[in-house]
Amino acid sequence: MLNVYSLEGAQETTMFLLIFCLGLSSVFAHTGDASEHMTNEEKQELKYQARDMFYHAYRAYMENAYPADELMPLSCSGRWRGTEPSRGDIDDTLGNFSLTLVDSMDTLVVLGDLEEFEYAVKRVSKDVSFDNDVIVSVFETNIRVLGGLLSAHILAEYLQQKMGVMEWYRGEMLNMARDLGYRLLPAFNTTTGIPHARINLRYGMKSPKLESSRETCTACAGTMILEMAALSRLTGESIFEEKAHRAMDELWKLRHRSSDLMGTVLNIHSGDWVRRDSGVGAGIDSYYEYCLKAYILLGDERYLGRFNKHYSAVMKYVSQGPLLLDVHMHRPHTNTRNFMDALLAFWPGLQVLKGDIKPAVETHEMLYQVMKRHNFIPEAFTTDFQVHWGQHPLRPEFLESTYFLYRATGDPYYLEVGRSVLRSLQKYARVPCGYAAVKDVRTGLHEDRMDSFVLAETFKYLYLLFAEPSDLVLDLDEFLFTTEAHLLPLSLARNSNYTVITIKDQNEIKLEEDAEFARSCPNMLHLFPASLRKPLQDMVSGVCPRRQFNRKLRAQEFQAGNPDHMKIVKDMGISILTLADGRVQLLHTFANAQSQADAEEGLLFMQEMVELSRSQSQQHEAPPQAVLFKRENERVLLNAGPAHFGQELRNGEKIKGQVAIADPIRLCQDAVNPSELVGHIAIMERGDCMFVDKARRAQKAGAIAGIVLDNTVGSSSATSPMFAMSGDGTDDVKIPVVFLFHDDAVKFLSSVKHNKQLEVTLTDMITAKKGKKTDQPRKEGQDNFYKNKDTVEATLRKLKESVHEYLEEQEKLQEEAITKSESSDFRATVHTNNGGAEVIRISRKKEEADLDLKSETDHAEDVAPSPSPPSPSEMQWTQLRNAVLARVVGAEQGVPPPSAATMDLYRKLLAREPGSTRAQAAWLLAEIASLAAAGEINNIELPSDPSAATSPLSHHSDKDPVRTEESAHESKIPDSTVSNQNEQPTGKFVKHIDEL
């Protein structure tokens, strides 16, 4: 046995291990059935299929999503950070840096598409920037983005040297990698040196959202060394490798000294374990992987010693035959859970690199049986192989292990495994716009998600499994795959700028000569994979049997109005109860089924129905919709329910058009009157088929939208909760469709009958209610305002937003009770009454002796003062106030729009910014003073109609004594503008804003 401590010797040993352990295909003889052999033609065909699958996804991304981070394959659009509903921690992968292209560039080289690779490198160098105010996962950004850039740089130079292409390339990818590396470095500034889990790409750890950052997972902290070391050795800047080494050293110190196991979550400052579960799956997986691969890539003996310690512990405590079950790191004989997660599927591949083939074959076979049972490996499955978490985001780990096992054994059985995976992807995940993640393997429903690793890893390993070495432009024996399947050259061990290893470190990593897993490559006498697999092939089916029968009906196909479907579910033992609002409840009774097979299918049907209902309830909440139309010049607004398919109307989006009734009205078959539906909003009735099927047929006929009318007599939006129409998981409807309850539908149909050419607007309810004030005809004197609106459009838009924000928040006023401002011979007093409303009163100094300002309590009396005829002085003050407000609003003929400064003052007032009321009082006095100086006050004609004493912006209520208060010689800002009341302003000013 060799003890090698020099880096050069370590690399030679590493190369020997890789070539020997992975080149065993020349040694092993396949002893399985001859029918398992795959012909060269079949293998070639599968290789081309895998290649086509990559391009189907890649082109869908480039044509419909780039430069967004990811493709949403059901929406066929890009996913940007911050523009789609949050998905929680999973969105920390996104940084608005074209993630999918960066992550998949080296796959293009593996496929031999050098022209597209060159194009991709140019696009990334031109379009991608990391100067984004976005919080990202340090771990994900390191393995996907930094790793992708480094691999692209290495391959670009490799192709320059080997093939004379890309001669223009001058290290652009490496420069971007250096920039990103420095942006990640602040994450390592912790007490322990273990990096933070997240960082802001622009501001580092200075972002307020990161102040409470305390925890990270073991894999997150321990999966940095390969990329960081490669960056240091390619740039000559050692800081990156030093930081990563320190993090790995600290993690090693935190292992449990008795069991040599690691937990999954820890405190980055104290080093205390937060979660002590220990396994090889989520939260810890790639830490073990990088312990071994750091030795392979860097030639550092410490990491081999550490990996061997951890590996022995895993095989002793976590491995239970082919199963890998989490245990407590301090009590390793105690299991912490009874299920396994899909991420542990990488472990057999790592065992191949280690050289321990026998358990790799066994665990891989168990996983393959689970895959065949459920079409994919679910995100988590129990020890009896039932689904625990049903999602499958098209993960690559199982294919990765399949590829390494095939390279190590040369057993064509693993080609058949790869063919099974390929068929499942084609059958259950392929959609017109890429490949969609499976939301639940039991129902087959899709999720609008295609992670970057699908292109970077899944299709890469699938292609490599069927490709011959002669098909590749690379010699893969010269490279190491990172955890994201990026390629780093083994020659990096010669470029070390981090070679100082202390005597203490040497003692720590000294290998035991007789250690079971020190440097062992597999014993050939025990490596006949077929004999190892055979006892396991019935393991899953024996514990979790799968009955083979032809399904009569699936949950996503069920239609409550279809008599055939009703009979089928009855035969399954399922009884259906129709509720008053038209929904149905299902109850399954095993004894009521026609046969045992029907009963079992009924159980599966109910399970699918539960998952279907759950998946729909987890969809982001669609906003309530509205149906708008006019009848006899009266505006009619009806509440409408949204749909979980088709275009979603929100943020002011509208569809306007004339209506047409579909024939047949339930539209469960193609319309016989498509010419009438073209360009119209189709009216349909609920029943007999799924909502989404009606929408598809309306869309096919050329309708621009659809309205589904409830057939349950008596249902009403006033008494029923909001109803959202469900889809079937296929996103092929592009038109908006809304739902009207029966009572609302009756009103609607009555208007349609009255006016065959009725024009209807579909929009969201918030927009419809806001627009209620703007539907009145424009009054005389407003035209001049609109002619000049371009000069103040931006200010008015800000003002509009503030108005609505203030009316929604209804904040309480917290300013001092009384303040005074003076101008000319006028005085303004700001009062806060008991109702929380501020009132500005203005008086002339010479008349102040005659003024008896009422106390705050007086203004909050419960009974309004008896009305009396307005005095001439009161009417004059009202005229004065109207003149000032007309100047602000600019609604009178010939009055120019207000200045931006005036508008900003009103914006501050309506947004309730501190001091705004006092500023308003001072401004109002200045306006009055200017009117007085111009001689306009004394020339104001008294109104002949006492009702003219009401401000054009005020809206009074006879039941509100505070609102109706009008004292002589007083002027107050319109109540609708300054008071904390629920009533909304309805005057010209807000109308102008809303109409913009």
PDB file of C-alpha atoms in Angstrom, residues 465-604:
ATOM      1  CA  LEU A 465     -24.594   6.718 -20.647  1.00  0.00           C
ATOM      2  CA  PHE A 466     -25.249   5.814 -24.294  1.00  0.00           C
ATOM      3  CA  ALA A 467     -22.278   7.603 -25.901  1.00  0.00           C
ATOM      4  CA  GLU A 468     -19.007   5.940 -26.812  1.00  0.00           C
ATOM      5  CA  PRO A 469     -15.692   7.634 -25.938  1.00  0.00           C
ATOM      6  CA  SER A 470     -15.181   8.188 -29.684  1.00  0.00           C
ATOM      7  CA  ASP A 471     -18.377  10.288 -29.765  1.00  0.00           C
ATOM      8  CA  LEU A 472     -16.863  12.872 -27.408  1.00  0.00           C
ATOM      9  CA  VAL A 473     -14.493  15.747 -28.119  1.00  0.00           C
ATOM     10  CA  LEU A 474     -13.204  15.415 -24.542  1.00  0.00           C
ATOM     11  CA  ASP A 475     -11.212  12.727 -22.803  1.00  0.00           C
ATOM     12  CA  LEU A 476     -13.313  12.419 -19.655  1.00  0.00           C
ATOM     13  CA  ASP A 477     -10.507  10.570 -17.863  1.00  0.00           C
ATOM     14  CA  GLU A 478      -8.786  13.954 -17.621  1.00  0.00           C
ATOM     15  CA  PHE A 479     -11.704  15.571 -15.778  1.00  0.00           C
ATOM     16  CA  LEU A 480     -13.674  15.298 -12.555  1.00  0.00           C
ATOM     17  CA  PHE A 481     -17.407  15.948 -12.328  1.00  0.00           C
ATOM     18  CA  THR A 482     -18.499  18.408  -9.630  1.00  0.00           C
ATOM     19  CA  THR A 483     -21.763  17.878  -7.787  1.00  0.00           C
ATOM     20  CA  GLU A 484     -23.447  19.891 -10.570  1.00  0.00           C
ATOM     21  CA  ALA A 485     -21.718  17.768 -13.242  1.00  0.00           C
ATOM     22  CA  HIS A 486     -19.379  20.585 -14.240  1.00  0.00           C
ATOM     23  CA  LEU A 487     -15.988  19.490 -15.550  1.00  0.00           C
ATOM     24  CA  LEU A 488     -12.777  20.408 -13.706  1.00  0.00           C
ATOM     25  CA  PRO A 489      -9.401  19.104 -14.945  1.00  0.00           C
ATOM     26  CA  LEU A 490      -7.350  16.750 -12.752  1.00  0.00           C
ATOM     27  CA  SER A 491      -4.292  18.782 -13.759  1.00  0.00           C
ATOM     28  CA  LEU A 492      -5.332  21.420 -11.206  1.00  0.00           C
ATOM     29  CA  ALA A 493      -3.406  19.425  -8.587  1.00  0.00           C
ATOM     30  CA  ARG A 494      -0.198  20.673 -10.251  1.00  0.00           C
ATOM     31  CA  ASN A 495      -1.301  24.290  -9.959  1.00  0.00           C
ATOM     32  CA  SER A 496      -1.490  24.355  -6.171  1.00  0.00           C
ATOM     33  CA  ASN A 497      -0.875  27.705  -4.495  1.00  0.00           C
ATOM     34  CA  TYR A 498      -2.029  26.303  -1.170  1.00  0.00           C
ATOM     35  CA  THR A 499       0.621  23.732  -0.291  1.00  0.00           C
ATOM     36  CA  VAL A 500       1.352  24.443   3.368  1.00  0.00           C
ATOM     37  CA  ILE A 501       0.308  21.392   5.443  1.00  0.00           C
ATOM     38  CA  THR A 502       1.386  21.402   9.114  1.00  0.00           C
ATOM     39  CA  ILE A 503       2.788  18.463  11.042  1.00  0.00           C
ATOM     40  CA  LYS A 504      -0.449  18.398  13.037  1.00  0.00           C
ATOM     41  CA  ASP A 505      -2.434  18.068   9.842  1.00  0.00           C
ATOM     42  CA  GLN A 506      -0.194  15.230   8.666  1.00  0.00           C
ATOM     43  CA  ASN A 507      -0.772  13.326  11.886  1.00  0.00           C
ATOM     44  CA  GLU A 508      -4.510  13.907  11.695  1.00  0.00           C
ATOM     45  CA  ILE A 509      -4.845  12.426   8.246  1.00  0.00           C
ATOM     46  CA  LYS A 510      -2.396   9.551   8.563  1.00  0.00           C
ATOM     47  CA  LEU A 511      -4.117   6.592   6.969  1.00  0.00           C
ATOM     48  CA  GLU A 512      -4.481   3.325   8.763  1.00  0.00           C
ATOM     49  CA  GLU A 513      -2.891   0.631   6.617  1.00  0.00           C
ATOM     50  CA  ASP A 514      -5.534  -1.949   7.508  1.00  0.00           C
ATOM     51  CA  ALA A 515      -8.524   0.389   7.373  1.00  0.00           C
ATOM     52  CA  GLU A 516     -11.421  -1.328   5.647  1.00  0.00           C
ATOM     53  CA  PHE A 517     -12.016   1.509   3.218  1.00  0.00           C
ATOM     54  CA  ALA A 518      -8.584   3.177   3.073  1.00  0.00           C
ATOM     55  CA  ARG A 519      -7.683   2.829  -0.609  1.00  0.00           C
ATOM     56  CA  SER A 520      -9.585  -0.266  -1.596  1.00  0.00           C
ATOM     57  CA  CYS A 521     -10.645  -0.914  -5.146  1.00  0.00           C
ATOM     58  CA  PRO A 522     -13.235  -3.653  -5.615  1.00  0.00           C
ATOM     59  CA  ASN A 523     -12.424  -7.340  -5.412  1.00  0.00           C
ATOM     60  CA  MET A 524     -13.190  -8.875  -8.797  1.00  0.00           C
ATOM     61  CA  LEU A 525     -14.252 -12.208  -7.325  1.00  0.00           C
ATOM     62  CA  HIS A 526     -17.312 -10.664  -5.728  1.00  0.00           C
ATOM     63  CA  LEU A 527     -18.354  -8.318  -8.518  1.00  0.00           C
ATOM     64  CA  PHE A 528     -20.920  -9.956 -10.695  1.00  0.00           C
ATOM     65  CA  PRO A 529     -23.684  -7.324 -10.506  1.00  0.00           C
ATOM     66  CA  ALA A 530     -26.421  -9.621 -11.792  1.00  0.00           C
ATOM     67  CA  SER A 531     -25.968 -12.009  -8.875  1.00  0.00           C
ATOM     68  CA  LEU A 532     -26.144  -9.082  -6.456  1.00  0.00           C
ATOM     69  CA  ARG A 533     -29.273  -7.629  -8.046  1.00  0.00           C
ATOM     70  CA  LYS A 534     -31.289 -10.800  -8.329  1.00  0.00           C
ATOM     71  CA  PRO A 535     -32.270 -11.080  -4.630  1.00  0.00           C
ATOM     72  CA  LEU A 536     -33.370  -7.428  -4.695  1.00  0.00           C
ATOM     73  CA  GLN A 537     -35.515  -7.439  -7.807  1.00  0.00           C
ATOM     74  CA  ASP A 538     -38.634  -8.490  -5.904  1.00  0.00           C
ATOM     75  CA  MET A 539     -37.830  -6.372  -2.869  1.00  0.00           C
ATOM     76  CA  VAL A 540     -40.071  -3.424  -3.711  1.00  0.00           C
ATOM     77  CA  SER A 541     -42.848  -5.359  -5.423  1.00  0.00           C
ATOM     78  CA  GLY A 542     -42.928  -7.831  -2.543  1.00  0.00           C
ATOM     79  CA  VAL A 543     -43.313  -5.144   0.112  1.00  0.00           C
ATOM     80  CA  CYS A 544     -45.305  -2.698  -2.020  1.00  0.00           C
ATOM     81  CA  PRO A 545     -47.156  -4.812  -4.621  1.00  0.00           C
ATOM     82  CA  ARG A 546     -48.435  -3.103  -7.725  1.00  0.00           C
ATOM     83  CA  ARG A 547     -51.514  -4.578  -9.308  1.00  0.00           C
ATOM     84  CA  GLN A 548     -51.490  -4.570 -13.045  1.00  0.00           C
ATOM     85  CA  PHE A 549     -54.889  -3.546 -14.385  1.00  0.00           C
ATOM     86  CA  ASN A 550     -56.187  -1.225 -17.034  1.00  0.00           C
ATOM     87  CA  ARG A 551     -57.470   1.951 -15.468  1.00  0.00           C
ATOM     88  CA  LYS A 552     -61.083   2.711 -16.323  1.00  0.00           C
ATOM     89  CA  LEU A 553     -61.013   6.297 -15.127  1.00  0.00           C
ATOM     90  CA  ARG A 554     -58.429   8.667 -13.659  1.00  0.00           C
ATOM     91  CA  ALA A 555     -59.221  11.501 -11.297  1.00  0.00           C
ATOM     92  CA  GLN A 556     -58.129  14.227 -13.716  1.00  0.00           C
ATOM     93  CA  GLU A 557     -60.506  12.790 -16.350  1.00  0.00           C
ATOM     94  CA  PHE A 558     -63.572  12.632 -14.086  1.00  0.00           C
ATOM     95  CA  GLN A 559     -66.653  14.681 -15.048  1.00  0.00           C
ATOM     96  CA  ALA A 560     -69.525  14.738 -12.578  1.00  0.00           C
ATOM     97  CA  GLY A 561     -72.052  15.317 -15.358  1.00  0.00           C
ATOM     98  CA  ASN A 562     -70.948  12.349 -17.439  1.00  0.00           C
ATOM     99  CA  PRO A 563     -73.270   9.323 -16.854  1.00  0.00           C
ATOM    100  CA  ASP A 564     -70.568   6.838 -17.882  1.00  0.00           C
ATOM    101  CA  HIS A 565     -68.153   8.324 -15.367  1.00  0.00           C
ATOM    102  CA  MET A 566     -70.794   8.218 -12.656  1.00  0.00           C
ATOM    103  CA  LYS A 567     -71.363   4.530 -13.292  1.00  0.00           C
ATOM    104  CA  ILE A 568     -67.638   3.747 -13.225  1.00  0.00           C
ATOM    105  CA  VAL A 569     -67.078   5.469  -9.875  1.00  0.00           C
ATOM    106  CA  LYS A 570     -70.155   3.747  -8.467  1.00  0.00           C
ATOM    107  CA  ASP A 571     -68.711   0.387  -9.503  1.00  0.00           C
ATOM    108  CA  MET A 572     -65.541   1.369  -7.663  1.00  0.00           C
ATOM    109  CA  GLY A 573     -67.567   1.758  -4.473  1.00  0.00           C
ATOM    110  CA  ILE A 574     -67.555   5.561  -4.571  1.00  0.00           C
ATOM    111  CA  SER A 575     -70.739   7.445  -3.716  1.00  0.00           C
ATOM    112  CA  ILE A 576     -71.141  11.084  -4.721  1.00  0.00           C
ATOM    113  CA  LEU A 577     -73.006  13.793  -2.839  1.00  0.00           C
ATOM    114  CA  THR A 578     -73.790  17.026  -4.668  1.00  0.00           C
ATOM    115  CA  LEU A 579     -73.654  20.119  -2.437  1.00  0.00           C
ATOM    116  CA  ALA A 580     -75.888  23.145  -2.697  1.00  0.00           C
ATOM    117  CA  ASP A 581     -73.176  25.237  -4.349  1.00  0.00           C
ATOM    118  CA  GLY A 582     -72.608  22.655  -7.087  1.00  0.00           C
ATOM    119  CA  ARG A 583     -69.490  21.041  -5.637  1.00  0.00           C
ATOM    120  CA  VAL A 584     -69.352  17.302  -5.045  1.00  0.00           C
ATOM    121  CA  GLN A 585     -68.163  15.160  -2.158  1.00  0.00           C
ATOM    122  CA  LEU A 586     -66.834  11.641  -2.718  1.00  0.00           C
ATOM    123  CA  LEU A 587     -67.033   8.751  -0.244  1.00  0.00           C
ATOM    124  CA  HIS A 588     -65.365   5.397  -0.893  1.00  0.00           C
ATOM    125  CA  THR A 589     -66.696   2.191   0.662  1.00  0.00           C
ATOM    126  CA  PHE A 590     -64.696  -0.928  -0.138  1.00  0.00           C
ATOM    127  CA  ALA A 591     -67.690  -3.242   0.358  1.00  0.00           C
ATOM    128  CA  ASN A 592     -69.815  -1.362  -2.199  1.00  0.00           C
ATOM    129  CA  ALA A 593     -67.426  -2.063  -5.080  1.00  0.00           C
ATOM    130  CA  GLN A 594     -68.375  -4.541  -7.795  1.00  0.00           C
ATOM    131  CA  SER A 595     -65.132  -6.479  -7.373  1.00  0.00           C
ATOM    132  CA  GLN A 596     -61.870  -6.392  -5.480  1.00  0.00           C
ATOM    133  CA  ALA A 597     -60.098  -4.963  -8.528  1.00  0.00           C
ATOM    134  CA  ASP A 598     -62.743  -2.205  -8.747  1.00  0.00           C
ATOM    135  CA  ALA A 599     -62.309  -1.477  -5.038  1.00  0.00           C
ATOM    136  CA  GLU A 600     -58.532  -1.176  -5.408  1.00  0.00           C
ATOM    137  CA  GLU A 601     -58.925   1.112  -8.392  1.00  0.00           C
ATOM    138  CA  GLY A 602     -61.381   3.123  -6.315  1.00  0.00           C
ATOM    139  CA  LEU A 603     -58.728   3.586  -3.640  1.00  0.00           C
ATOM    140  CA  LEU A 604     -56.254   4.791  -6.274  1.00  0.00           C
TER     141      LEU A 604
END
